[in-house]
XYZ file of C-alpha atoms in Angstrom:
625
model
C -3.025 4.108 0.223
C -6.107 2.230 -0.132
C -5.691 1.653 -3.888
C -7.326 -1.906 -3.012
C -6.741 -3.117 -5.685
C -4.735 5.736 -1.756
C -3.382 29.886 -11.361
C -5.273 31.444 -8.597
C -8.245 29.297 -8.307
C -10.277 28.977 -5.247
C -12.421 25.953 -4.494
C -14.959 28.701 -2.843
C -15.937 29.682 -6.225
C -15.976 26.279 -8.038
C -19.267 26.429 -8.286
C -22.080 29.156 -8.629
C -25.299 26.835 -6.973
C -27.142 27.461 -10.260
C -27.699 26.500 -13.432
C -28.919 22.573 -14.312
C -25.867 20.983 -13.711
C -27.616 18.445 -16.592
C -26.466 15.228 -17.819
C -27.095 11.633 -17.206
C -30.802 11.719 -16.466
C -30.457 13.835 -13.239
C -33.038 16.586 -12.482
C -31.658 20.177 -11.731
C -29.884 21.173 -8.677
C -31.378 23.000 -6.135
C -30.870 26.850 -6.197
C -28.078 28.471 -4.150
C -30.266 29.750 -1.726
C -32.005 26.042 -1.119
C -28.479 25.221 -0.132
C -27.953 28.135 2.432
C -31.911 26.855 3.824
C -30.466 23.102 4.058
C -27.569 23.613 6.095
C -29.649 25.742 8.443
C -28.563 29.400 7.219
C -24.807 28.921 6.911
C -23.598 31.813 4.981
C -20.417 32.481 2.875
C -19.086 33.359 6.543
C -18.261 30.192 6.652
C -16.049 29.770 4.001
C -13.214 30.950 6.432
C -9.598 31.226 5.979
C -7.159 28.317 4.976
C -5.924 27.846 8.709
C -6.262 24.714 11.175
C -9.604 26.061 12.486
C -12.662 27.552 12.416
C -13.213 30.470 14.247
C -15.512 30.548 17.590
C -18.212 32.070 15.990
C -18.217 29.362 13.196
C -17.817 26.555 15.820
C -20.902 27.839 17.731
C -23.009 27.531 13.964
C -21.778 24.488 13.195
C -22.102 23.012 16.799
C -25.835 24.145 16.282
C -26.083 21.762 12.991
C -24.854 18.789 14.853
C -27.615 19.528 18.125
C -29.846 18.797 15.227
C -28.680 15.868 14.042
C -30.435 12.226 14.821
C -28.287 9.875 16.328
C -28.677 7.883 13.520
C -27.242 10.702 11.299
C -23.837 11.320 13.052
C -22.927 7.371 12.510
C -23.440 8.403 9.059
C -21.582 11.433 9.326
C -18.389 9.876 9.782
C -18.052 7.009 7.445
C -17.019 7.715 3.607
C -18.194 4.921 1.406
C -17.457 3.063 -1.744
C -20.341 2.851 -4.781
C -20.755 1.564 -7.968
C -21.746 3.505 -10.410
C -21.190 6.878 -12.949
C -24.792 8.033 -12.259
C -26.470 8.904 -8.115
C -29.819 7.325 -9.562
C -29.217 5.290 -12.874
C -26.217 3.036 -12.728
C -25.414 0.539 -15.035
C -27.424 -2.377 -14.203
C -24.079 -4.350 -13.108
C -23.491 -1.757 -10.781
C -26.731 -1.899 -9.126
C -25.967 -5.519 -9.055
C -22.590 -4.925 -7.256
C -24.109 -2.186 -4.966
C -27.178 -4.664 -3.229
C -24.249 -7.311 -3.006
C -22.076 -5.189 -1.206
C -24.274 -2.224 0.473
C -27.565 -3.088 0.091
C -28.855 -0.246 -2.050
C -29.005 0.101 -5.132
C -27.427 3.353 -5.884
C -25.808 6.433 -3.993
C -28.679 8.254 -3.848
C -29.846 5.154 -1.475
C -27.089 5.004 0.035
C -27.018 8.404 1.583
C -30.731 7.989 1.986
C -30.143 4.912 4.117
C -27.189 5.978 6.180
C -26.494 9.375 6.026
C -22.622 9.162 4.878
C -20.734 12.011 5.245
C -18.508 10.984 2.558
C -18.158 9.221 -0.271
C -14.994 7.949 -2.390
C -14.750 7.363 -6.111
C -12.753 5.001 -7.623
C -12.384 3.871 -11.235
C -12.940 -0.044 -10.626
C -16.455 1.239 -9.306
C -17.069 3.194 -12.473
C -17.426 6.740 -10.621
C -14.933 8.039 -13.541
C -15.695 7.912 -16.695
C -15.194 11.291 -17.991
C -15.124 14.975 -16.065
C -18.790 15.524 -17.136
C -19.795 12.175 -15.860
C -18.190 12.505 -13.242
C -19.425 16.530 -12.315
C -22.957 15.118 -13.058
C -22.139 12.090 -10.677
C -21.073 14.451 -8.026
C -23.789 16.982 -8.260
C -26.463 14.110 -7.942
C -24.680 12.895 -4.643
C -25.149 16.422 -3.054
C -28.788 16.581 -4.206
C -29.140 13.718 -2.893
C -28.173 14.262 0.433
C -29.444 18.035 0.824
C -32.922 16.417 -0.284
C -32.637 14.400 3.211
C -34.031 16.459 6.355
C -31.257 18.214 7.618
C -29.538 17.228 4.374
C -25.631 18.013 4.392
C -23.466 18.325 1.620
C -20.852 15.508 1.130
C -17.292 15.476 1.207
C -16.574 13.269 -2.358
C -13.079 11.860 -1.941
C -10.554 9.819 -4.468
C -7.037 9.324 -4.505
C -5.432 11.586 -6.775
C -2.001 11.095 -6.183
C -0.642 11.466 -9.452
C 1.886 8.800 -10.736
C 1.265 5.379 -9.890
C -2.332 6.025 -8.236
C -4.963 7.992 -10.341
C -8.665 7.499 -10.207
C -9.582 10.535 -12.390
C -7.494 9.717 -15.894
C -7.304 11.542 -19.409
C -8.891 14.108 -20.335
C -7.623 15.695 -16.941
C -4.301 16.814 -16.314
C -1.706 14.008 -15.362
C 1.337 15.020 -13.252
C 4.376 12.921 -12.526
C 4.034 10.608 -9.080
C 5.939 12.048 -6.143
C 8.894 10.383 -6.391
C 9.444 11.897 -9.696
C 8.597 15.521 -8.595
C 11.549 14.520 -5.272
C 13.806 14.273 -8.126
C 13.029 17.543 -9.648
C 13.511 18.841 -6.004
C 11.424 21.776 -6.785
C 8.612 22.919 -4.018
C 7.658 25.646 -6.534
C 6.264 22.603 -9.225
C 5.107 20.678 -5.892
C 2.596 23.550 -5.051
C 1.445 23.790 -8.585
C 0.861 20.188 -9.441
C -1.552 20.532 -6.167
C -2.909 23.869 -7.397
C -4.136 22.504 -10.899
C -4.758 19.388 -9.825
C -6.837 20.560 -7.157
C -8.925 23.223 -9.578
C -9.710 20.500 -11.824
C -10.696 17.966 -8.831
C -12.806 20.934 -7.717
C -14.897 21.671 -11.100
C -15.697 17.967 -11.136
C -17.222 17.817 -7.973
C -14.428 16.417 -5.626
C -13.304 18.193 -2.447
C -11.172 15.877 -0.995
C -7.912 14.036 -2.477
C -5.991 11.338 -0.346
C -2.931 12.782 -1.003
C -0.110 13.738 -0.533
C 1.892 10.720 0.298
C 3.939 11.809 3.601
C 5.536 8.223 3.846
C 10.275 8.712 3.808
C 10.448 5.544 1.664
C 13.512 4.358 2.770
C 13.022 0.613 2.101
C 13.911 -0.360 -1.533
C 11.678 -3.401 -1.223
C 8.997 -1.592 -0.181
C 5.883 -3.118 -2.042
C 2.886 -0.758 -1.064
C 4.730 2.686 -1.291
C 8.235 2.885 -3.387
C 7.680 5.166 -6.102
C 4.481 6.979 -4.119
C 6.792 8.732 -1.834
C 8.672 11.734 -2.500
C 11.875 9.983 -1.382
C 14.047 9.392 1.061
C 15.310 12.467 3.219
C 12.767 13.269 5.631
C 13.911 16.900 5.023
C 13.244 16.840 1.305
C 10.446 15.391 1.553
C 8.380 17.517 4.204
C 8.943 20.587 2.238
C 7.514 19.003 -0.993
C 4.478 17.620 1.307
C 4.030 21.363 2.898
C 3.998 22.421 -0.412
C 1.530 20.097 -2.081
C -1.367 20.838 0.589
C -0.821 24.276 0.194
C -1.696 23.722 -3.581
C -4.627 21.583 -3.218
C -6.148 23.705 -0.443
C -5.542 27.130 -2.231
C -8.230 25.102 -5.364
C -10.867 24.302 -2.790
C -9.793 20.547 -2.194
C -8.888 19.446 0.924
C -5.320 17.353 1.502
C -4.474 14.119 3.366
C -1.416 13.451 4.695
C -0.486 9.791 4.703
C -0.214 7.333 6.092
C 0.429 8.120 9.692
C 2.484 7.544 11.721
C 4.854 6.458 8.431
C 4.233 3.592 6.295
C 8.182 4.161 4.599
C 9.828 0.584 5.821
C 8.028 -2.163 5.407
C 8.585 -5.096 2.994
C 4.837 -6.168 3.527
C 2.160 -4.691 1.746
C -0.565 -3.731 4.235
C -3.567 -4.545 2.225
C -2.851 -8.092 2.296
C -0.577 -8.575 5.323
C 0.373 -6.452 8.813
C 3.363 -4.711 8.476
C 5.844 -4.405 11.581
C 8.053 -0.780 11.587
C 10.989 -1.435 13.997
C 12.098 2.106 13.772
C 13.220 3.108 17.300
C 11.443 6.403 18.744
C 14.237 8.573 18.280
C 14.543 7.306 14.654
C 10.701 7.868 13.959
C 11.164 11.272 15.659
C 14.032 12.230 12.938
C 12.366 10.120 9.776
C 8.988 9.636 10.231
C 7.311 12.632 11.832
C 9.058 15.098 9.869
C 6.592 15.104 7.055
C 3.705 15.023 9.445
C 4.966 17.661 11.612
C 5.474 20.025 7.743
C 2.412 19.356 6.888
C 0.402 19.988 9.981
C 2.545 23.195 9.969
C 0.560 23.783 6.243
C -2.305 23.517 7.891
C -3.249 20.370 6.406
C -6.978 19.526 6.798
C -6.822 15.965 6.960
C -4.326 13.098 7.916
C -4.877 9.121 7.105
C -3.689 6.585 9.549
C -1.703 3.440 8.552
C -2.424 -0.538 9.283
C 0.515 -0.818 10.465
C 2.441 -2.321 13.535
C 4.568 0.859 15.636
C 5.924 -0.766 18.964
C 8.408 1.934 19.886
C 5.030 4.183 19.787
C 2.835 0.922 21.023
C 3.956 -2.098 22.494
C 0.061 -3.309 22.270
C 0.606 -4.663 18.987
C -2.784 -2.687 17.673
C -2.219 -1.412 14.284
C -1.825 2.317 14.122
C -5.341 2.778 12.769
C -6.554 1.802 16.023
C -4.138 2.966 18.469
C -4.964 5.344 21.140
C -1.242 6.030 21.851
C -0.519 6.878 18.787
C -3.681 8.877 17.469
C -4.599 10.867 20.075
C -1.047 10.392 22.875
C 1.086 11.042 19.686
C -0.665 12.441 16.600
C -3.354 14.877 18.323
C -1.127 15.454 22.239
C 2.306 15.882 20.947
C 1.887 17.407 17.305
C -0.998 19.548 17.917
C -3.099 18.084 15.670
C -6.757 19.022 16.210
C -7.804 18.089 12.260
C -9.644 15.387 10.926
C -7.712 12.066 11.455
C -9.501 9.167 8.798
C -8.383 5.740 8.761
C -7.233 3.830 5.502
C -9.250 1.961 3.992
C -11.164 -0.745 6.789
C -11.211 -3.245 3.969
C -7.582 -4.213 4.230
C -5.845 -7.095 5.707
C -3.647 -4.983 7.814
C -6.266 -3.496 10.353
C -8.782 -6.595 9.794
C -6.003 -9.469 11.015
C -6.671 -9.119 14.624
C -10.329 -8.067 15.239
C -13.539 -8.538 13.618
C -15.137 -5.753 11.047
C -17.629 -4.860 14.079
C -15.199 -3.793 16.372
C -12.543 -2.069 14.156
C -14.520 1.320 13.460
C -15.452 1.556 17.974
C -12.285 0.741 18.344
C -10.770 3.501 15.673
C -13.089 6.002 17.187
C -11.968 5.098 20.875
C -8.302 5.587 19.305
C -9.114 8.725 18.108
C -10.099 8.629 14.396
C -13.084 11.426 13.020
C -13.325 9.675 9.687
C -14.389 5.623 8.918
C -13.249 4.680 5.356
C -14.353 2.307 3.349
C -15.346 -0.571 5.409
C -16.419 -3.980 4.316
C -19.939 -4.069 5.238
C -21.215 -0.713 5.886
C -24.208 -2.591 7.643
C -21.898 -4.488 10.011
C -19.421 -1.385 10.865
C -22.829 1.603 10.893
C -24.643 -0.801 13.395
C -21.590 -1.715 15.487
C -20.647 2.175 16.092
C -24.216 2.942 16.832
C -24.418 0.238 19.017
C -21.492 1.501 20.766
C -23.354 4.648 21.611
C -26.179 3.176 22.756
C -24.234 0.450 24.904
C -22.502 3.184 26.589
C -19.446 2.274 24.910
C -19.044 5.372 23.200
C -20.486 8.771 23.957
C -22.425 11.048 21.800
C -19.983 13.365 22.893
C -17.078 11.710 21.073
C -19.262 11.070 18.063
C -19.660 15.383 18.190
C -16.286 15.979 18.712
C -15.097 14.243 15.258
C -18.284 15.481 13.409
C -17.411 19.009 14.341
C -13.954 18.608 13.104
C -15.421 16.967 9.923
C -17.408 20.057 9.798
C -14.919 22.529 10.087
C -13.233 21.201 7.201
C -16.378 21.693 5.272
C -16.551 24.923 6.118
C -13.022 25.503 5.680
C -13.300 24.358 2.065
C -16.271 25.823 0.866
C -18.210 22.627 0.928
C -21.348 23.748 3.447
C -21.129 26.858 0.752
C -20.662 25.680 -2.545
C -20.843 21.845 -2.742
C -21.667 21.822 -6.612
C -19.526 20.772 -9.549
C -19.205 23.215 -12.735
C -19.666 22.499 -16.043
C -18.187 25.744 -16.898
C -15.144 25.184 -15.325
C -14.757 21.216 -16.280
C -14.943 22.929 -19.895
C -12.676 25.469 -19.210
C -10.303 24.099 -16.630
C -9.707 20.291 -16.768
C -7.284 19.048 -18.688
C -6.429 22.796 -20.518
C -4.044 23.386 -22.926
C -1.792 25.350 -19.928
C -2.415 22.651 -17.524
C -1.158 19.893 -20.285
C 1.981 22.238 -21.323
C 2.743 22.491 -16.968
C 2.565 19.070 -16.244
C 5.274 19.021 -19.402
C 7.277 21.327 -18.358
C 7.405 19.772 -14.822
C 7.910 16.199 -15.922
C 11.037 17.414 -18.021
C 12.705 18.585 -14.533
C 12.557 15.504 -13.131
C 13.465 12.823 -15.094
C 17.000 11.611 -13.950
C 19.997 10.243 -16.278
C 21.656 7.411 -13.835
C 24.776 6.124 -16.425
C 25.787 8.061 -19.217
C 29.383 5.988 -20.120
C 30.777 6.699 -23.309
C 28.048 9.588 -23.980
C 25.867 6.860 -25.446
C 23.043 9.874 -24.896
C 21.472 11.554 -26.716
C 20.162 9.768 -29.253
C 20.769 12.183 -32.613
C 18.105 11.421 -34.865
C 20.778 11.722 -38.283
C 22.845 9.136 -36.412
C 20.483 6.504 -34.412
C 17.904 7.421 -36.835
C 16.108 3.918 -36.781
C 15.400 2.927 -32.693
C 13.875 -0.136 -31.199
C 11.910 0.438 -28.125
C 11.612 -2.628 -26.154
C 10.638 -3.757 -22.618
C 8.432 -3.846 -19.755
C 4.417 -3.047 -20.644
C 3.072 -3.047 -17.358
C -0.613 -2.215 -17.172
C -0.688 1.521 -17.224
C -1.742 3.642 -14.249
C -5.649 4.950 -14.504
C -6.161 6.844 -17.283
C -3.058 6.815 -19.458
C -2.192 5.761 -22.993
C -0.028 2.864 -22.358
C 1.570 0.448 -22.914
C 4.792 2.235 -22.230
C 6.665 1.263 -25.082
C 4.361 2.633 -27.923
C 4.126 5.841 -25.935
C 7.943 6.150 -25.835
C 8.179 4.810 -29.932
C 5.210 7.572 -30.616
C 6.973 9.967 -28.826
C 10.398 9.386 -30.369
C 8.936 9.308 -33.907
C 6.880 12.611 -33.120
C 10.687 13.929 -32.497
C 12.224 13.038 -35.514
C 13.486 9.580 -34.983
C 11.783 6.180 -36.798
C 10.743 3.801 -33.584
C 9.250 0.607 -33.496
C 7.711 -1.088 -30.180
C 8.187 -4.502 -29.622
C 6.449 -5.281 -26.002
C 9.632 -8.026 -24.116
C 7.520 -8.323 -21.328
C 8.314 -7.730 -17.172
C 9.557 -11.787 -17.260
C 10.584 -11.889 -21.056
C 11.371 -16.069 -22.108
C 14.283 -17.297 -23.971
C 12.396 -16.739 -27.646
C 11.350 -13.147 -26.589
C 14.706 -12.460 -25.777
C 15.871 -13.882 -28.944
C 13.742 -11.845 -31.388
C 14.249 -8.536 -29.580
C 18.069 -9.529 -30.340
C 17.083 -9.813 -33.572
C 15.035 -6.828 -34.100
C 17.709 -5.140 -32.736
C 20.067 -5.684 -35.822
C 17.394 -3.575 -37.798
C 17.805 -0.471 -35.815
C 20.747 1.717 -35.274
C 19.645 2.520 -31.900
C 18.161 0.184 -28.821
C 15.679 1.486 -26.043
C 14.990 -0.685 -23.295
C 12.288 -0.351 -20.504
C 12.377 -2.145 -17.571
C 10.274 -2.464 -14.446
C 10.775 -3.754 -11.270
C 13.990 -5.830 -12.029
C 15.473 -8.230 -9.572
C 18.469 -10.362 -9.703
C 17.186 -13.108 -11.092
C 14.842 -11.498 -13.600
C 15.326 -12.244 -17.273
C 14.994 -8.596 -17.798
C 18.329 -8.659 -16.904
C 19.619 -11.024 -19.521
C 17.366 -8.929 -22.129
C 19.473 -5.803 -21.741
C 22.939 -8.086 -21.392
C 21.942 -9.766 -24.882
C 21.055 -6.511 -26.475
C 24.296 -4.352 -25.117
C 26.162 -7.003 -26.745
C 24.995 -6.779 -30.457
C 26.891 -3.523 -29.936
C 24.003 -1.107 -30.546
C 23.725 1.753 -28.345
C 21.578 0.841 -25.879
C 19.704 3.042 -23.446
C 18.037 1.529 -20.397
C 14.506 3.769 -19.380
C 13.701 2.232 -15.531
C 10.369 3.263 -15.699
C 8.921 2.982 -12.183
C 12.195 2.073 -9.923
C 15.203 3.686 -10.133
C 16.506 0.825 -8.165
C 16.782 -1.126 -11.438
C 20.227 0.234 -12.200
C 21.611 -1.782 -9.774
C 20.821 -5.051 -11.784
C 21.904 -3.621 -14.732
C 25.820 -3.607 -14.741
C 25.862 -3.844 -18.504
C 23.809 -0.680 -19.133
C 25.869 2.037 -20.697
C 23.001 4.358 -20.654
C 20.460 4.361 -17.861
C 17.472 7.086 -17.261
C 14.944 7.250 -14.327
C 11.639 8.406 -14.863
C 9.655 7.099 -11.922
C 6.670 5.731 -13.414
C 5.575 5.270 -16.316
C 2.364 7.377 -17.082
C 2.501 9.082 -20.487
C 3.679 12.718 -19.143
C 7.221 10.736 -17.480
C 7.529 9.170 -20.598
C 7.060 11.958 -22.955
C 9.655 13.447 -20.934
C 12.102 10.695 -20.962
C 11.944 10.551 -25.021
C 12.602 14.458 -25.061
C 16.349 13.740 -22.933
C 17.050 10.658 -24.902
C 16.241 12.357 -27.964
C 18.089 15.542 -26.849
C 15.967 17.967 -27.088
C 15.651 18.777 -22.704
C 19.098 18.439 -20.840
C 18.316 15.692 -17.955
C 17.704 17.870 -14.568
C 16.604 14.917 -12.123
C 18.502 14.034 -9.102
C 17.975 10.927 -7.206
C 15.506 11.783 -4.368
C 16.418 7.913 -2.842
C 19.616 6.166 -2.483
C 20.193 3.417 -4.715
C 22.688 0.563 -2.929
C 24.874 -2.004 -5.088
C 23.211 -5.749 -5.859
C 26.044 -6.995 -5.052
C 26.199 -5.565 -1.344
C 23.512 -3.636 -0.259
C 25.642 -1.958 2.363
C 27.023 0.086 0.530
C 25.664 2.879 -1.959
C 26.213 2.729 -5.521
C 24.494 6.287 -5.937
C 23.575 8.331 -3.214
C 20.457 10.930 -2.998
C 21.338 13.840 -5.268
C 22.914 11.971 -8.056
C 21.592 12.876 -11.839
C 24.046 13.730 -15.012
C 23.450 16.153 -17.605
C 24.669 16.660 -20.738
């Protein structure tokens, strides 16, 4: 979650360990076999099968690597860590700014230097991607930097790829639809191939660990922090499109997260800012909740994120779930059988900071049961408290071993301790390829969903409607994309044969705006309409009343909610695409334009405004034509 603003290719071969691995100043990287003498002769043994765990014989190598480690270094081994930056040595002087603000260093390179992190997360607003040789570059500096260090490891490098709504690494690299788009397409087969490709890009740049998939049953319309992120709402439906996800990523090399555990699906309150309550019963988490979780530790997933949330059916302490014992190790580790690596969301937000300081949440995650500290306020303040711990007798060395082995294992598991370097070859060859483009298409077109169809106002024929207004929503577009949504769907409707003009209405349009779409719309033979997010008393809603009744045909795109039908009792013509990235939009112009038969089905239920009891579409619904 922590967005605080979370064909064949093997990761294990992502990168050869030679070569310069050039660009942005950095000197070359060390040889494969300096590698191999840095993490104490680990072999290619160690890149073991995609299963739960390493074998004995592994465990007894890597348990050797951790009876060498300093105290010091295993607190570093378990945080993962925010920088600023596109270079490990020469960042942007703002950045180096931002880093001795927040860290105190002044780049990665110091950062690992300093405190021996065992991970480290990109994220766009930090500047870690700019573009996927930047960004290999970045990532190959990181490792150098921390295999230069004695008994130098190489780093798990983390971001949250989730595709949809949340993207860190944008254009030129493939873009899939979110999840709640690929529930609607229903189809495991695209699930394990969006995690495939995304994962073999991920890989050639460097990155070996995604925060993703989501594993939250959204079942709360109003949900503010998941909603679209989710695969949907059938806990069925949505494990097997999980399961199928981390067997994609994992097959590339990358390493999946479940999230956020123990299920973050009904809460109106966002957890970065507030702490949400679930009231789900035990039996209801049992048959909602955990079904994900238990599919995906089924997979073999190598990772699962914990949730700042509230559980009391699971714990009537009122601890968040990040730093619940009950839930992490009674729950997550003694009745699922989870023996992976369990990291917390994000440590900056509100949810797990509103009821103890930032130097006892990471002891007390640790004491809970967590392997993996992410992203914590001050990395000073949380580094000094866990070590402090240890030497206060608080927390044993033992414990600290216990998650660094399973941190390990993943490694190892992944090809990490093996082959930690990016590729330039591959970026070149691999991210963002023609096939990968032409996939994402194909995959996009099987999920958007047509809602309302009266009349057979769709499709649009281009000898008929030949003129179209595309108006609407422009909400800032997700990491990466083209935007504003409506000049991507006007260019994409005048790339099919039609004449579109954009005319951005806004998510809260006034009176005026309203008033010259209206008249716009007299100009065109043809009205599209975006919306986003629309509540009952929105003025979106009087935007698509107004135009439906210059007597246009008017079709109504909901480009992130599907909920938005609801509101919309005018609409003669409604289409779901789930977000509104370019490759969902694309999509949606092909149906409206006729040219792809709408194959979506609703992957949530969507209940009437007017009583919320009762469903106005149920899970499964999508026309076709």
């Amino acid at each position: 979650m922590h967005d605080t603003s979370t064909g064949s290719d093997t990761g294990t071969g992502s990168g050869t360990g030679t070569g310069s691995g050039t660009g942005t100043g950095n000197t070359a990287r060390p040889s494969r076999r300096a590698v191999l003498a840095a993490t104490a002769g680990l072999t290619a043994a160690l890149t073991v099968p995609t299963t739960a765990h390493a074998a004995p014989s592994d465990d007894r190598r890597l348990r050797a690597l951790i009876s060498r480690m300093t105290l010091e270094e295993k607190v570093g081994q378990l945080f993962v860590m925010r920088v600023y930056g596109h270079s490990a040595t020469a960042p942007d002087q703002a950045d180096v700014d931002a880093n001795l603000k927040e860290i105190g260093v002044r780049t990665a390179a110091e950062l690992i230097a300093k405190y021996r992190v065992g991970g480290i997360i990109y994220f766009t607003w930090a500047h870690n991607t700019r573009d996927p040789h930047q960004i290999a570059d970045l990532s190959d500096g990181i490792q150098r930097a921390s295999l230069d260090q004695p008994r130098g490891l190489p780093v798990l490098i983390a971001t949250d790829q989730e595709h949809g709504a949340v993207c860190r690494v944008g254009k030129p690299a493939t873009l899939f639809p979110g999840a709640m788009a690929i529930g609607a397409g229903r189809s495991r087969s695209d699930a394990r191939t969006l995690g495939r490709i995304s994962g073999a890009e991920l890989r050639a740049m460097g990155i070996n660990q995604d925060y993703s998939p989501d594993a939250d049953v959204n079942v709360n319309p109003a949900n503010p922090v998941i909603g679209v992120r989710s695969f949907g709402a059938d806990p069925d439906a949505v494990a097997g499109l999980v399961a199928a996800e981390v067997k994609g990523y994992q097959s590339a090399g990358v390493a999946a997260t479940a999230k956020h555990f123990p299920g973050h699906g009904d809460t109106a309150v966002d957890s970065h800012y507030g702490f949400p309550v679930i009231t789900h019963s035990r039996e209801l988490w049992e048959e909602l909740d955990a079904v994900p979780f238990r599919a995906a530790i089924r997979a073999g997933i190598d990772s699962i994120m914990t949730a700042h949330i509230q559980f009391p059916a699971l714990d009537g302490s009122g601890d968040p779930a990040t730093l619940s014992e009950p839930i992490l190790t009674g729950i997550l580790r003694g009745e699922l059988g989870y023996d992976g690596v369990v990291i917390t969301d994000s440590l900056g937000m509100q949810g797990v900071r509103s009821k103890y300081g930032d130097d006892r949440v990471p002891v007390l995650a640790l004491k809970a049961g967590v392997d993996q500290l992410l992203n914590p306020p001050s990395l000073d303040v949380a580094w000094n408290a866990v070590l402090k711990a240890v030497q206060g007798g608080e927390l044993t060395e033992a414990r600290l071993d216990e998650s660094i082995l399973r941190i390990l294992r993943l490694k190892a598991r992944r090809g990490v301790l093996d082959h930690p370097w990016a590729s330039r070859t591959r970026v070149d060859r691999t991210v963002g390829s023609k096939s990968h483009l032409a996939t994402a298409d194909r995959i996009a077109e099987r999920t958007t969903t047509l809602l309302v169809n009266d009349d057979d106002v769709l499709p649009f024929d281009r000898r008929r409607e030949r003129r179209l207004l595309v108006v609407g929503a422009d909400p800032a577009s997700p990491s990466g994309t083209t935007g504003p949504p409506t000049g991507v769907l006007a260019a994409a409707l005048t790339d099919l044969g039609f004449t579109a003009t954009a005319l951005s209405t806004g998510t809260a349009p006034s009176a005026a705006t309203i008033d010259k779409a209206v008249t716009a719309a007299q100009d065109a033979d043809a009205v599209v309409v975006g919306t986003y997010n629309v509540t009952a008393g929105n003025s979106q809603r009087t935007l698509v009343d107004r135009l439906v009744a210059t007597g246009r045909p008017v079709a109504v795109v909901a480009i992130r909610n599907p909920y938005d039908v609801a509101q919309l009792a005018s609409a003669k013509a409604c289409v779901a695409t789930y977000c509104w990235t370019d490759v969902e939009l694309r999509a949606a112009a092909r149906v409206i334009a006729g040219r792809v038969a709408p194959r979506g089905k609703l992957p949530v239920p969507v209940q009437r405004a007017d009583d919320p009891a009762k469903v106005l579409y149920p899970i499964g619904h999508g026309l076709t034509y």
